[in-house]
Amino acid sequence: MGRLSQLSHPLVAHHLATMRDEKTSPAEFRATVNRLAMLLGVYATADLPTEPITVKTPLADCPSQKLSVRVGLVPILRAGLGLVEPLHQLIPDAEVWHLGMYRNEETAEPVSYYDKLPKRGAVDVGLVLDPMLATGGSIRSAVERLIRWGVPDIRVLSVIAAQPGLDRVQAEFPNVSIFVCAVDPSLNERQFIVPGLGDAGDRIFNTLE
Ligand code: PRP
């Protein structure tokens, strides 16, 4: 069973309410995704390995630490783009490898339309970014792709997950850690998370029809 961490923090609860609210504008929605992604990022990287270095302050040598792993941010287009900037703020040297996927509206299965992962060595830690885990199909496809690339440490960062999709991902990938702000109970007949927050991609990019 993959390890699940659900953030318990008053700021997470506060911003989650804003994200869910149908009255929240796209601009505020984007800003809120950014805040929650930052909090998810802090939690999800709490055990990244570091190596000792010495830096010179203006006064003296100071024993310090720096990250000792190559980190890759792997946003699932489109909605995952909303999590890239805050994660990049936290890990400025991270590589960004986009995976383009959309859900077929009839089958709810992910359809891949962009994948330029390189042949060369995989990153040490891959952070899969997508604000929503509904059926789990998109995340499963992204995780499978990172496993094929050879990423040894895969972590999923998602704002809201639906219990059925989460169960599926956890059962299938026992070595993948999942970090979420909320777990919602169900999916509706269109495979949307309920109560959820609607379509994150459309709300981030102001493309609601
Ligand atoms: C949404 C969402 C996830 C996916 C979740 O993307 O952003 O990527 O669906 O569903 P799943 O867990 O059932 O796969 P969508 O297909 O709406 O594309 P978009 O991000 O371009 O809006």
CSV table of N, CA, C and O and ligand atoms in Angstrom, one decimal, residues 76-80 101-104 108-110 113 130-139 165 168 187 191-193 199-202 205, ligand 1:
chain,number,residue,atom,x,y,z
A,76,ILE,N,1.3,17.3,-14.7
A,76,ILE,CA,0.4,16.7,-15.7
A,76,ILE,C,-0.4,17.8,-16.3
A,76,ILE,O,-1.2,18.5,-15.6
A,77,LEU,N,-0.3,18.1,-17.6
A,77,LEU,CA,-1.0,19.2,-18.3
A,77,LEU,C,-2.5,18.9,-18.4
A,77,LEU,O,-2.8,17.7,-18.5
A,78,ARG,N,-3.2,19.9,-18.3
A,78,ARG,CA,-2.9,21.3,-18.0
A,78,ARG,C,-2.8,21.6,-16.5
A,78,ARG,O,-2.0,22.5,-16.1
A,79,ALA,N,-3.7,21.1,-15.7
A,79,ALA,CA,-3.9,21.6,-14.4
A,79,ALA,C,-2.7,21.6,-13.5
A,79,ALA,O,-2.4,22.4,-12.7
A,80,GLY,N,-1.8,20.6,-13.8
A,80,GLY,CA,-0.6,20.4,-13.0
A,80,GLY,C,0.3,21.6,-13.1
A,80,GLY,O,1.2,21.9,-12.3
A,101,MET,N,-1.7,15.1,-20.8
A,101,MET,CA,-2.8,14.1,-20.8
A,101,MET,C,-4.1,14.8,-20.6
A,101,MET,O,-4.2,15.8,-19.9
A,102,TYR,N,-5.1,14.3,-21.3
A,102,TYR,CA,-6.5,14.7,-20.9
A,102,TYR,C,-7.4,13.5,-20.8
A,102,TYR,O,-7.0,12.4,-21.3
A,103,ARG,N,-8.5,13.7,-20.1
A,103,ARG,CA,-9.4,12.5,-19.9
A,103,ARG,C,-10.4,12.5,-21.0
A,103,ARG,O,-11.0,13.5,-21.3
A,104,ASN,N,-10.5,11.3,-21.6
A,104,ASN,CA,-11.5,11.1,-22.6
A,104,ASN,C,-12.9,11.2,-21.9
A,104,ASN,O,-13.1,10.6,-20.9
A,108,ALA,N,-13.4,8.4,-19.5
A,108,ALA,CA,-12.6,8.9,-18.4
A,108,ALA,C,-11.2,8.4,-18.3
A,108,ALA,O,-10.5,8.5,-17.3
A,109,GLU,N,-10.7,7.7,-19.4
A,109,GLU,CA,-9.4,7.2,-19.4
A,109,GLU,C,-8.4,8.3,-19.9
A,109,GLU,O,-8.8,9.1,-20.8
A,110,PRO,N,-7.2,8.4,-19.4
A,110,PRO,CA,-6.3,9.4,-19.9
A,110,PRO,C,-5.8,9.2,-21.3
A,110,PRO,O,-5.5,8.0,-21.7
A,113,TYR,N,-0.8,13.2,-24.8
A,113,TYR,CA,-0.6,14.0,-26.0
A,113,TYR,C,0.8,14.7,-26.0
A,113,TYR,O,1.1,15.4,-26.9
A,130,ASP,N,-0.4,17.3,-9.9
A,130,ASP,CA,-1.7,17.4,-10.5
A,130,ASP,C,-2.7,17.7,-9.4
A,130,ASP,O,-2.7,17.0,-8.3
A,131,PRO,N,-3.4,18.8,-9.5
A,131,PRO,CA,-4.3,19.2,-8.3
A,131,PRO,C,-5.4,18.2,-8.0
A,131,PRO,O,-5.9,18.2,-6.9
A,132,MET,N,-5.7,17.3,-9.0
A,132,MET,CA,-6.8,16.4,-8.8
A,132,MET,C,-6.5,15.0,-9.1
A,132,MET,O,-5.8,14.7,-10.1
A,133,LEU,N,-6.9,14.1,-8.2
A,133,LEU,CA,-6.8,12.7,-8.5
A,133,LEU,C,-8.2,12.1,-8.4
A,133,LEU,O,-8.8,12.0,-7.3
A,134,ALA,N,-8.8,11.9,-9.5
A,134,ALA,CA,-10.2,11.5,-9.5
A,134,ALA,C,-10.3,10.0,-9.6
A,134,ALA,O,-10.3,9.3,-8.6
A,135,THR,N,-10.4,9.4,-10.8
A,135,THR,CA,-10.3,7.9,-11.0
A,135,THR,C,-8.9,7.4,-10.7
A,135,THR,O,-8.7,6.3,-10.5
A,136,GLY,N,-7.9,8.4,-10.8
A,136,GLY,CA,-6.5,8.0,-10.6
A,136,GLY,C,-5.9,7.6,-11.9
A,136,GLY,O,-4.7,7.3,-11.9
A,137,GLY,N,-6.6,7.6,-13.0
A,137,GLY,CA,-6.1,7.1,-14.3
A,137,GLY,C,-4.9,8.0,-14.7
A,137,GLY,O,-3.9,7.4,-15.2
A,138,SER,N,-5.0,9.3,-14.6
A,138,SER,CA,-3.9,10.2,-15.1
A,138,SER,C,-2.6,10.0,-14.2
A,138,SER,O,-1.5,9.9,-14.7
A,139,ILE,N,-2.8,9.9,-12.9
A,139,ILE,CA,-1.7,9.8,-12.0
A,139,ILE,C,-1.0,8.4,-12.3
A,139,ILE,O,0.2,8.3,-12.3
A,165,GLY,N,-10.2,6.5,-6.4
A,165,GLY,CA,-9.0,6.6,-7.2
A,165,GLY,C,-7.7,6.5,-6.4
A,165,GLY,O,-6.8,5.9,-6.8
A,168,ARG,N,-7.0,2.9,-5.6
A,168,ARG,CA,-6.5,2.2,-6.8
A,168,ARG,C,-5.0,2.5,-6.9
A,168,ARG,O,-4.2,1.6,-7.1
A,187,LEU,N,-17.0,9.8,-6.5
A,187,LEU,CA,-17.0,10.3,-7.8
A,187,LEU,C,-18.5,10.3,-8.3
A,187,LEU,O,-19.2,9.4,-8.0
A,191,GLN,N,-17.5,10.9,-13.4
A,191,GLN,CA,-16.2,10.7,-12.8
A,191,GLN,C,-15.5,12.0,-12.3
A,191,GLN,O,-14.3,12.1,-12.4
A,192,PHE,N,-16.4,12.9,-11.8
A,192,PHE,CA,-15.9,14.1,-11.2
A,192,PHE,C,-15.9,13.9,-9.7
A,192,PHE,O,-16.8,13.2,-9.1
A,193,ILE,N,-14.9,14.5,-9.0
A,193,ILE,CA,-14.8,14.3,-7.5
A,193,ILE,C,-15.9,15.1,-6.9
A,193,ILE,O,-16.2,16.3,-7.2
A,199,ASP,N,-13.7,21.5,-12.2
A,199,ASP,CA,-12.6,21.2,-13.1
A,199,ASP,C,-11.4,22.2,-12.9
A,199,ASP,O,-11.5,23.3,-13.2
A,200,ALA,N,-10.4,21.7,-12.2
A,200,ALA,CA,-9.3,22.5,-11.8
A,200,ALA,C,-8.6,23.2,-13.0
A,200,ALA,O,-8.3,24.4,-13.0
A,201,GLY,N,-8.4,22.5,-14.1
A,201,GLY,CA,-7.8,23.0,-15.3
A,201,GLY,C,-8.6,24.2,-15.8
A,201,GLY,O,-8.0,25.3,-16.1
A,202,ASP,N,-9.9,24.1,-16.0
A,202,ASP,CA,-10.7,25.2,-16.5
A,202,ASP,C,-10.7,26.3,-15.5
A,202,ASP,O,-10.8,27.5,-15.9
A,205,PHE,N,-7.3,28.2,-15.7
A,205,PHE,CA,-7.0,28.9,-17.0
A,205,PHE,C,-8.2,29.7,-17.5
A,205,PHE,O,-8.2,30.2,-18.6
B,1,PRP,C1,-8.3,16.5,-14.9
B,1,PRP,C2,-7.3,16.7,-13.7
B,1,PRP,C3,-6.5,15.5,-13.7
B,1,PRP,C4,-7.4,14.4,-14.2
B,1,PRP,C5,-7.9,13.7,-13.0
B,1,PRP,O1,-7.7,16.8,-16.1
B,1,PRP,O2,-6.6,17.9,-13.9
B,1,PRP,O3,-5.4,15.6,-14.6
B,1,PRP,O4,-8.5,15.1,-14.8
B,1,PRP,O5,-8.8,12.7,-13.4
B,1,PRP,P1,-8.4,11.1,-13.2
B,1,PRP,O6,-7.8,10.9,-11.9
B,1,PRP,O7,-9.7,10.4,-13.4
B,1,PRP,O8,-7.4,10.8,-14.3
B,1,PRP,P2,-8.5,17.0,-17.5
B,1,PRP,O9,-8.6,15.8,-18.2
B,1,PRP,O10,-9.7,17.8,-17.2
B,1,PRP,O11,-7.5,17.9,-18.3
B,1,PRP,P3,-7.0,19.4,-18.0
B,1,PRP,O12,-6.0,19.4,-16.8
B,1,PRP,O13,-6.3,19.8,-19.3
B,1,PRP,O14,-8.2,20.3,-17.7
